[in-house]
C-alpha positions as CSV (number, residue, x, y, z in Angstrom):
1,T,118.8,176.8,182.3
2,T,115.3,175.1,182.5
3,S,114.2,177.1,179.4
4,Y,117.0,175.5,177.3
5,T,115.2,172.1,177.0
6,R,111.6,172.0,175.8
7,I,109.1,169.6,174.2
8,G,110.7,168.5,170.9
9,G,114.4,169.3,171.6
10,L,116.6,172.2,172.6
11,A,116.2,176.0,172.2
12,R,119.4,176.2,170.2
13,D,122.6,174.4,169.4
14,L,125.7,174.5,171.7
15,P,127.9,177.5,171.3
16,E,131.2,176.9,169.5
17,G,133.9,175.8,171.9
18,W,131.4,174.9,174.6
19,I,132.4,171.3,174.9
20,D,136.1,172.1,175.5
21,Q,135.1,174.8,178.0
22,C,132.9,172.2,179.8
23,R,135.8,169.7,180.0
24,Q,138.1,172.4,181.4
25,F,135.4,173.4,184.0
26,L,135.1,169.8,185.1
27,N,138.8,169.6,185.7
28,E,138.7,172.7,187.9
29,V,135.6,171.4,189.8
30,E,137.3,168.1,190.6
31,K,140.2,170.0,192.1
32,N,137.7,171.8,194.4
33,F,136.3,168.4,195.4
34,D,139.8,167.4,196.6
35,E,140.3,170.7,198.5
36,T,136.9,170.4,200.2
37,E,137.5,166.8,201.3
38,T,140.9,167.7,202.6
39,L,139.3,170.6,204.6
40,L,136.3,168.8,206.0
41,T,136.1,165.0,205.7
42,R,138.7,164.3,208.4
43,N,138.4,167.6,210.2
44,R,137.9,166.7,213.9
45,I,135.6,169.7,214.5
46,F,133.5,169.0,211.5
47,V,133.2,165.3,212.2
48,D,132.2,166.0,215.9
49,R,129.5,168.4,214.8
50,T,128.0,166.2,212.2
51,Q,128.6,162.5,213.1
52,G,125.7,161.1,215.1
53,V,123.7,164.3,214.6
54,G,120.3,164.3,212.9
55,V,120.2,160.5,212.6
56,L,117.5,159.4,210.1
57,P,116.9,155.6,210.2
58,K,116.0,154.0,206.9
59,E,112.6,152.9,208.0
60,V,111.7,156.5,209.0
61,A,113.1,157.8,205.7
62,I,110.9,155.4,203.7
63,N,107.8,156.2,205.8
64,Y,108.2,159.9,205.2
65,G,108.7,159.5,201.5
66,I,112.3,160.8,201.6
67,T,114.2,160.5,198.3
68,G,117.6,161.4,196.8
69,P,120.8,161.8,198.8
70,N,118.9,162.0,202.1
71,L,117.4,158.5,201.5
72,R,120.6,157.0,200.3
73,G,122.5,158.5,203.3
74,S,120.2,156.3,205.5
75,G,121.4,153.2,203.7
76,V,118.7,152.8,201.1
77,D,120.1,152.1,197.6
78,H,117.4,153.8,195.5
79,D,118.2,156.0,192.6
80,L,115.7,156.5,189.7
81,R,118.6,156.6,187.2
82,K,119.3,153.0,188.2
83,T,115.9,151.6,189.3
84,N,113.8,153.3,186.6
85,P,116.4,154.5,184.0
86,Y,115.3,157.2,181.5
87,L,117.1,159.1,178.7
88,I,120.4,157.2,178.3
89,Y,121.2,156.5,182.0
90,D,120.9,152.7,181.4
91,S,123.9,152.9,179.0
92,L,126.1,155.1,181.3
93,D,128.6,153.8,183.9
94,F,128.2,155.3,187.3
95,D,128.0,154.2,191.0
96,V,125.3,155.1,193.5
97,P,126.8,156.2,196.8
98,V,125.0,154.9,199.9
99,G,125.6,155.7,203.5
100,T,125.2,153.5,206.6
101,A,124.6,155.7,209.7
102,G,121.9,158.1,208.3
103,D,123.4,161.1,210.1
104,S,124.4,164.5,208.9
105,Y,128.0,163.3,208.2
106,D,126.8,160.4,206.0
107,R,124.6,162.8,204.1
108,Y,127.6,165.0,203.5
109,L,129.7,162.0,202.3
110,V,127.0,160.8,199.9
111,R,126.7,164.3,198.4
112,M,130.5,164.6,198.0
113,E,130.6,161.3,196.1
114,E,127.5,162.2,194.1
115,M,129.3,165.2,192.7
116,R,132.2,163.1,191.6
117,Q,129.8,160.7,189.9
118,S,128.1,163.6,188.2
119,T,131.3,164.7,186.6
120,R,131.9,161.1,185.6
121,L,128.4,161.1,183.9
122,I,129.0,164.4,182.2
123,R,132.3,163.3,180.7
124,Q,130.6,160.2,179.3
125,C,127.9,162.3,177.7
126,L,130.4,164.7,176.2
127,D,132.2,161.8,174.6
128,R,128.9,160.5,173.1
129,L,127.5,163.8,172.1
130,P,126.2,163.5,168.5
131,G,126.0,166.0,165.8
132,G,123.0,166.9,163.7
133,P,119.7,168.8,164.4
134,V,118.8,169.7,168.0
135,S,115.0,169.9,167.6
136,L,112.2,168.2,165.8
137,E,111.3,169.6,162.4
138,D,107.7,169.6,163.2
139,G,105.9,172.9,163.5
140,K,103.0,171.4,165.5
141,S,105.3,170.5,168.5
142,F,108.3,172.8,168.2
143,L,108.6,176.5,167.2
144,P,109.9,176.7,163.6
145,P,113.1,178.7,162.8
146,K,112.6,182.4,162.5
147,N,113.9,182.5,158.9
148,K,111.3,180.0,157.9
149,V,108.5,181.9,159.7
150,L,109.5,185.0,157.7
151,S,109.4,183.2,154.4
152,S,106.7,180.6,154.7
153,M,103.0,181.1,155.4
154,E,102.7,177.5,156.6
155,E,105.5,177.9,159.1
156,L,104.0,181.2,160.3
157,I,100.6,179.5,160.9
158,H,102.4,176.7,162.8
159,Q,104.1,179.3,165.1
160,F,100.8,181.1,165.7
161,M,98.9,178.0,166.6
162,L,101.7,176.7,168.8
163,V,102.1,180.0,170.7
164,T,98.3,180.5,171.2
165,Q,97.2,176.9,171.7
166,G,100.3,175.0,172.8
167,V,101.3,171.4,172.0
168,Q,98.2,169.3,171.5
169,V,98.3,166.2,173.7
170,P,95.8,163.3,173.9
171,E,93.4,162.6,176.8
172,G,94.9,160.6,179.7
173,E,97.1,160.9,182.8
174,V,100.7,160.3,183.5
175,Y,103.2,160.5,186.3
176,F,106.9,160.7,185.7
177,G,109.7,161.1,188.3
178,A,113.3,162.1,187.6
179,E,116.3,162.0,189.9
180,N,117.0,165.6,191.0
181,P,119.9,166.8,193.2
182,K,117.4,167.1,196.1
183,G,115.6,163.8,195.4
184,E,112.7,162.7,193.2
185,L,111.1,165.5,191.2
186,G,107.8,164.2,189.9
187,F,105.0,165.5,187.7
188,Y,101.5,164.2,187.6
189,I,99.5,165.5,184.6
190,H,95.9,164.8,183.8
191,S,94.8,165.8,180.3
192,T,91.4,166.2,178.7
193,G,93.0,166.9,175.4
194,G,94.3,170.2,174.1
195,G,97.3,172.4,175.0
196,T,96.9,172.9,178.7
197,P,96.6,170.3,181.5
198,H,93.3,169.7,183.3
199,R,95.2,168.9,186.5
200,M,98.8,169.0,187.4
201,K,100.7,168.1,190.6
202,I,104.4,168.7,191.1
203,R,106.1,166.5,193.6
204,A,108.9,168.7,194.9
205,P,111.6,166.8,196.8
206,S,112.5,169.6,199.1
207,F,108.9,169.9,200.4
208,V,108.9,166.2,201.2
209,N,112.4,166.1,202.7
210,L,111.8,169.1,204.9
211,S,108.8,167.3,206.5
212,V,111.1,165.1,208.4
213,L,112.8,168.0,210.2
214,P,110.8,167.7,213.5
215,Y,111.9,164.1,213.8
216,L,115.6,165.0,213.2
217,L,115.6,167.9,215.6
218,K,114.0,166.0,218.5
219,G,116.4,165.6,221.3
220,E,119.2,167.5,219.6
221,M,121.0,170.6,220.8
222,M,119.8,173.9,219.4
223,S,123.3,174.5,218.0
224,D,123.0,171.4,215.8
225,T,120.0,172.8,213.9
226,V,122.2,174.5,211.3
227,A,124.1,171.3,210.6
228,I,120.9,169.3,210.3
229,L,119.2,171.9,208.0
230,G,122.3,172.0,205.9
231,S,122.4,168.2,205.6
232,I,118.8,168.1,204.3
233,D,119.9,170.5,201.6
234,F,116.4,171.9,200.8
235,V,115.3,174.8,198.6
236,M,112.9,177.2,200.2
237,G,111.2,178.0,196.9
238,E,110.2,174.4,196.5
239,S,109.0,174.1,200.1
240,D,106.9,177.2,200.4
241,R,103.3,176.2,199.7
């Protein structure tokens, strides 16, 4: 979950046997990919209801600020893991699927291939997963282990200061965007120093992607609304402002 990763590392180490279970899960998921593609990709009814429906030209996608699979489905080869690599993405081998027509069917095809590329990435990460500590041994930026808190006054003070005041960061501002399943998830943070941001703006991809809906629905049949909405693949919690 999102609470597992935090400033300075991870909340805890992986459970015993987790890596093997993850590999087994990937095997099962890949079987589901094959079943889904057999069921839908060449299904005449599915193709007729999605091909040529909700067409999003690349110029319109760029002007609206669309990102992620919706942008790549329109033929724009843009993926932050390739164009602005972070973490270890620059050392991983994966392809970026790109569509041509920009319709609901192409957005479906892009997402199907993205799931396959995701399992490919996960397997590479599992093969490279190192041993050793999973967090910084620095009480000023990461909560110390409970056994040390109970036996060391210094560690107890570090925990108290971290919980009450947070991680102390310098003055300045930064924007960082990461590739999310829905598109670019970005955070702009302005700091005046201290443990809380002075200003923060979250760029949620679903909110941006959903803004193009009036354009996609124009001239389409009412019954095509469901297919178009599904192809945008938005999360309402991100979009509700």
